[in-house]
């Protein structure tokens, strides 16, 4: 199991939402807390946040972005079109970027990666184009790299992410239906070359049927693989 660097803590808030605490900063990935049925009550207010990384504009990844940007002053990283939409809602502390790029945020480096998924933003009775769905490799101060794939199917360019960005740990959806399920996620593990996986985007709704045990079975050929068993609210490291 890849150990998180000393002083770094990764907390799962349920679904695809995580807090990374590192170097005295707090980074929220995919802000969905208030309406997130998997998020423990005591974490629905995630506290002070220095930065938010948004993978895509679906409600279960962005719902609380506008409110939390206002209440915390956090810098918000997202793809250009999603940033433009956030700007239209009054969020001005944004870093707009695009796939393949790297930005400095909260003392870390965020590399934006591709995802095979959609990215419409529900805004009232309309769906606004939010750009492409994405993921991030978050490179901490000491070089440790954490990959949050966002919602995605498996894709062969995950091998490039493995080769170029060399993530130490991967947060991967396994629920199926809206993303890859356990069999595809096992192939993602092989393509990425990671040995520590935190499953996400499962169990929140009845259709998200994949389980960490399913992933363990599908990836039983991967020597040394650790599939973390976090309950929402639980942490690695810290
Ligand atoms: Ni989605
Ligand atoms: Mn989703």
Short mmCIF file of C-alpha atoms and ligand atoms in Angstrom, two decimals:
data_model
loop_
_atom_site.label_atom_id
_atom_site.label_comp_id
_atom_site.label_asym_id
_atom_site.label_seq_id
_atom_site.Cartn_x
_atom_site.Cartn_y
_atom_site.Cartn_z
CA UNK A 1 0.00 0.00 0.00
CA UNK A 2 1.36 3.39 -0.97
CA UNK A 3 1.67 5.31 2.26
CA UNK A 4 0.55 8.90 2.10
CA UNK A 5 3.39 11.27 2.98
CA UNK A 6 3.61 12.19 6.68
CA UNK A 7 1.12 14.88 7.58
CA UNK A 8 -1.06 14.25 4.54
CA UNK A 9 -4.60 13.02 5.05
CA UNK A 10 -7.18 11.89 2.50
CA UNK A 11 -10.79 11.82 3.68
CA UNK A 12 -13.67 10.34 1.67
CA UNK A 13 -16.89 12.34 2.06
CA UNK A 14 -18.84 9.72 0.11
CA UNK A 15 -19.49 9.35 -3.62
CA UNK A 16 -16.70 11.19 -5.52
CA UNK A 17 -16.02 13.87 -2.90
CA UNK A 18 -12.71 13.93 -1.03
CA UNK A 19 -10.70 16.31 1.13
CA UNK A 20 -6.93 16.26 0.82
CA UNK A 21 -5.11 17.90 3.71
CA UNK A 22 -1.47 18.52 2.94
CA UNK A 23 1.17 21.12 3.71
CA UNK A 24 -1.25 23.01 5.94
CA UNK A 25 -3.78 23.38 3.09
CA UNK A 26 -7.17 21.76 2.56
CA UNK A 27 -8.28 20.82 -0.95
CA UNK A 28 -11.84 19.67 -1.66
CA UNK A 29 -12.33 17.51 -4.76
CA UNK A 30 -15.83 17.50 -6.31
CA UNK A 31 -17.86 19.57 -3.87
CA UNK A 32 -21.07 17.65 -3.22
CA UNK A 33 -21.84 17.57 0.50
CA UNK A 34 -25.23 19.04 1.42
CA UNK A 35 -27.34 16.84 -0.84
CA UNK A 36 -24.92 13.92 -0.84
CA UNK A 37 -26.75 11.04 0.87
CA UNK A 38 -23.44 9.28 1.54
CA UNK A 39 -21.79 12.26 3.26
CA UNK A 40 -21.80 12.02 7.08
CA UNK A 41 -23.69 14.89 8.72
CA UNK A 42 -20.63 16.21 10.53
CA UNK A 43 -18.82 16.67 7.20
CA UNK A 44 -21.60 18.42 5.31
CA UNK A 45 -19.84 21.60 6.37
CA UNK A 46 -16.33 20.71 5.20
CA UNK A 47 -14.73 23.59 7.12
CA UNK A 48 -12.05 25.89 5.76
CA UNK A 49 -10.99 25.09 2.20
CA UNK A 50 -8.09 26.58 0.27
CA UNK A 51 -8.96 25.11 -3.11
CA UNK A 52 -11.57 23.05 -4.91
CA UNK A 53 -10.89 20.80 -7.88
CA UNK A 54 -13.96 20.08 -10.01
CA UNK A 55 -13.85 17.14 -12.42
CA UNK A 56 -17.08 17.93 -14.30
CA UNK A 57 -20.39 19.71 -14.12
CA UNK A 58 -22.81 16.94 -13.11
CA UNK A 59 -24.76 17.80 -9.97
CA UNK A 60 -23.14 15.06 -7.91
CA UNK A 61 -19.75 16.74 -8.43
CA UNK A 62 -20.46 20.48 -8.47
CA UNK A 63 -23.65 21.16 -6.49
CA UNK A 64 -22.01 22.99 -3.60
CA UNK A 65 -19.24 24.73 -5.57
CA UNK A 66 -20.87 28.15 -5.77
CA UNK A 67 -21.90 28.28 -2.12
CA UNK A 68 -18.59 26.95 -0.78
CA UNK A 69 -16.55 29.23 -3.03
CA UNK A 70 -18.45 32.14 -1.52
CA UNK A 71 -18.28 31.00 2.10
CA UNK A 72 -14.64 29.81 2.10
CA UNK A 73 -12.95 31.98 -0.52
CA UNK A 74 -11.40 28.82 -1.96
CA UNK A 75 -9.75 29.00 -5.35
CA UNK A 76 -11.69 26.84 -7.82
CA UNK A 77 -10.01 24.78 -10.52
CA UNK A 78 -12.11 23.45 -13.42
CA UNK A 79 -12.13 23.16 -17.17
CA UNK A 80 -12.59 26.48 -19.01
CA UNK A 81 -16.30 26.21 -19.87
CA UNK A 82 -17.27 25.08 -16.37
CA UNK A 83 -15.24 28.00 -14.96
CA UNK A 84 -17.15 30.36 -17.26
CA UNK A 85 -20.43 29.01 -15.87
CA UNK A 86 -19.13 29.39 -12.30
CA UNK A 87 -18.17 32.96 -13.19
CA UNK A 88 -21.75 33.60 -14.34
CA UNK A 89 -22.85 32.56 -10.84
CA UNK A 90 -20.49 35.02 -9.15
CA UNK A 91 -17.48 32.76 -8.51
CA UNK A 92 -14.47 34.89 -9.45
CA UNK A 93 -11.56 33.12 -7.75
CA UNK A 94 -11.10 30.51 -10.45
CA UNK A 95 -8.25 28.88 -12.31
CA UNK A 96 -9.60 27.82 -15.67
CA UNK A 97 -7.54 25.19 -17.40
CA UNK A 98 -7.86 22.32 -19.82
CA UNK A 99 -6.88 18.71 -20.32
CA UNK A 100 -3.14 18.14 -20.48
CA UNK A 101 -2.33 21.30 -18.54
CA UNK A 102 -0.80 21.78 -15.11
CA UNK A 103 -1.50 24.56 -12.63
CA UNK A 104 -0.17 25.48 -9.20
CA UNK A 105 -2.83 25.53 -6.53
CA UNK A 106 -2.71 25.45 -2.72
CA UNK A 107 0.98 24.56 -2.72
CA UNK A 108 0.40 21.58 -5.05
CA UNK A 109 0.40 20.98 -8.79
CA UNK A 110 -2.82 19.87 -10.46
CA UNK A 111 -2.52 18.08 -13.80
CA UNK A 112 -5.82 17.84 -15.66
CA UNK A 113 -6.41 14.47 -17.33
CA UNK A 114 -8.99 13.25 -19.83
CA UNK A 115 -12.09 11.32 -18.82
CA UNK A 116 -14.56 9.44 -20.97
CA UNK A 117 -17.83 10.91 -19.72
CA UNK A 118 -20.15 13.87 -20.36
CA UNK A 119 -20.21 17.29 -18.72
CA UNK A 120 -23.54 19.10 -18.97
CA UNK A 121 -24.38 21.47 -16.11
CA UNK A 122 -28.02 21.46 -15.03
CA UNK A 123 -28.98 25.11 -14.53
CA UNK A 124 -32.69 25.53 -13.82
CA UNK A 125 -34.52 23.83 -16.67
CA UNK A 126 -31.55 24.00 -19.05
CA UNK A 127 -28.43 21.93 -19.51
CA UNK A 128 -25.41 24.18 -20.08
CA UNK A 129 -22.35 22.94 -21.95
CA UNK A 130 -19.63 22.52 -19.34
CA UNK A 131 -16.70 21.51 -21.54
CA UNK A 132 -15.30 17.99 -21.26
CA UNK A 133 -15.34 15.81 -18.21
CA UNK A 134 -11.88 15.51 -16.70
CA UNK A 135 -9.79 14.08 -13.90
CA UNK A 136 -6.76 15.30 -11.96
CA UNK A 137 -3.40 14.05 -10.88
CA UNK A 138 -2.71 16.10 -7.78
CA UNK A 139 1.01 16.32 -7.12
CA UNK A 140 1.74 17.17 -3.51
CA UNK A 141 4.64 19.30 -2.35
CA UNK A 142 6.92 16.30 -1.87
CA UNK A 143 6.05 14.75 -5.24
CA UNK A 144 3.48 12.18 -4.07
CA UNK A 145 0.77 11.88 -6.73
CA UNK A 146 -2.88 11.18 -6.19
CA UNK A 147 -5.10 10.49 -9.23
CA UNK A 148 -8.82 11.27 -9.03
CA UNK A 149 -10.13 10.02 -12.35
CA UNK A 150 -13.50 11.78 -12.15
CA UNK A 151 -16.42 9.89 -13.62
CA UNK A 152 -15.11 7.84 -16.50
CA UNK A 153 -15.13 4.66 -18.49
CA UNK A 154 -11.82 2.88 -18.76
CA UNK A 155 -9.72 4.18 -21.66
CA UNK A 156 -6.41 3.02 -23.05
CA UNK A 157 -4.73 6.42 -22.53
CA UNK A 158 -4.78 5.64 -18.82
CA UNK A 159 -1.50 3.96 -19.75
CA UNK A 160 -0.16 7.40 -20.72
CA UNK A 161 -1.32 8.84 -17.41
CA UNK A 162 0.58 6.02 -15.74
CA UNK A 163 3.69 6.59 -17.83
CA UNK A 164 3.85 10.39 -17.73
CA UNK A 165 2.34 11.23 -14.34
CA UNK A 166 3.06 8.02 -12.37
CA UNK A 167 0.29 8.27 -9.78
CA UNK A 168 1.01 6.63 -6.40
CA UNK A 169 -2.64 6.17 -5.54
CA UNK A 170 -5.80 6.20 -7.66
CA UNK A 171 -9.34 7.13 -6.70
CA UNK A 172 -11.48 5.28 -9.23
CA UNK A 173 -15.24 4.92 -9.78
CA UNK A 174 -16.48 1.34 -9.57
CA UNK A 175 -20.25 1.73 -9.32
CA UNK A 176 -21.11 0.97 -12.97
CA UNK A 177 -24.14 2.47 -14.76
CA UNK A 178 -22.82 6.07 -15.02
CA UNK A 179 -19.12 5.12 -14.92
CA UNK A 180 -16.96 2.04 -15.26
CA UNK A 181 -17.73 -0.90 -13.06
CA UNK A 182 -15.35 -3.28 -11.28
CA UNK A 183 -14.22 -5.26 -14.35
CA UNK A 184 -13.27 -2.08 -16.23
CA UNK A 185 -11.78 -0.52 -13.11
CA UNK A 186 -9.50 -3.56 -12.79
CA UNK A 187 -8.25 -2.86 -16.30
CA UNK A 188 -7.74 0.80 -15.31
CA UNK A 189 -5.54 -0.41 -12.44
CA UNK A 190 -3.43 -2.44 -14.89
CA UNK A 191 -3.14 0.46 -17.35
CA UNK A 192 -2.23 2.98 -14.66
CA UNK A 193 0.23 0.69 -12.91
CA UNK A 194 -1.04 1.75 -9.49
CA UNK A 195 -1.02 -0.58 -6.49
CA UNK A 196 -3.24 1.42 -4.17
CA UNK A 197 -6.84 2.17 -5.13
CA UNK A 198 -9.58 3.98 -3.28
CA UNK A 199 -12.93 2.95 -4.84
CA UNK A 200 -15.53 5.68 -5.22
CA UNK A 201 -18.84 6.44 -6.95
CA UNK A 202 -20.50 3.25 -5.72
CA UNK A 203 -23.36 2.54 -3.33
CA UNK A 204 -24.66 6.11 -3.27
CA UNK A 205 -27.69 5.19 -5.37
CA UNK A 206 -29.17 1.71 -5.91
CA UNK A 207 -27.95 1.59 -9.54
CA UNK A 208 -24.29 2.02 -8.50
CA UNK A 209 -23.88 -1.68 -7.79
CA UNK A 210 -20.10 -2.27 -7.99
CA UNK A 211 -18.32 -3.03 -4.73
CA UNK A 212 -14.69 -3.00 -3.55
CA UNK A 213 -14.86 -6.80 -3.22
CA UNK A 214 -15.89 -7.06 -6.87
CA UNK A 215 -12.84 -4.96 -7.80
CA UNK A 216 -10.57 -7.18 -5.68
CA UNK A 217 -11.86 -10.26 -7.51
CA UNK A 218 -11.55 -8.70 -10.96
CA UNK A 219 -8.02 -7.47 -10.21
CA UNK A 220 -6.84 -10.56 -8.34
CA UNK A 221 -4.02 -10.98 -10.90
CA UNK A 222 -2.46 -7.62 -9.92
CA UNK A 223 0.33 -8.44 -7.49
CA UNK A 224 0.42 -6.32 -4.37
CA UNK A 225 -2.81 -4.47 -5.10
CA UNK A 226 -4.44 -2.83 -2.09
CA UNK A 227 -8.06 -1.81 -2.45
CA UNK A 228 -8.81 0.54 0.44
CA UNK A 229 -11.98 -0.12 2.39
CA UNK A 230 -13.02 3.36 3.44
CA UNK A 231 -16.45 4.14 4.77
CA UNK A 232 -17.69 7.65 4.01
CA UNK A 233 -16.06 9.95 6.56
CA UNK A 234 -13.00 7.72 6.96
CA UNK A 235 -9.46 8.75 6.10
CA UNK A 236 -6.14 7.45 4.93
CA UNK A 237 -3.01 8.93 6.50
CA UNK A 238 -3.08 11.96 8.74
NI1 LIG B 1 -20.92 12.47 -13.98
MN1 LIG B 2 -21.11 11.25 -11.02
#
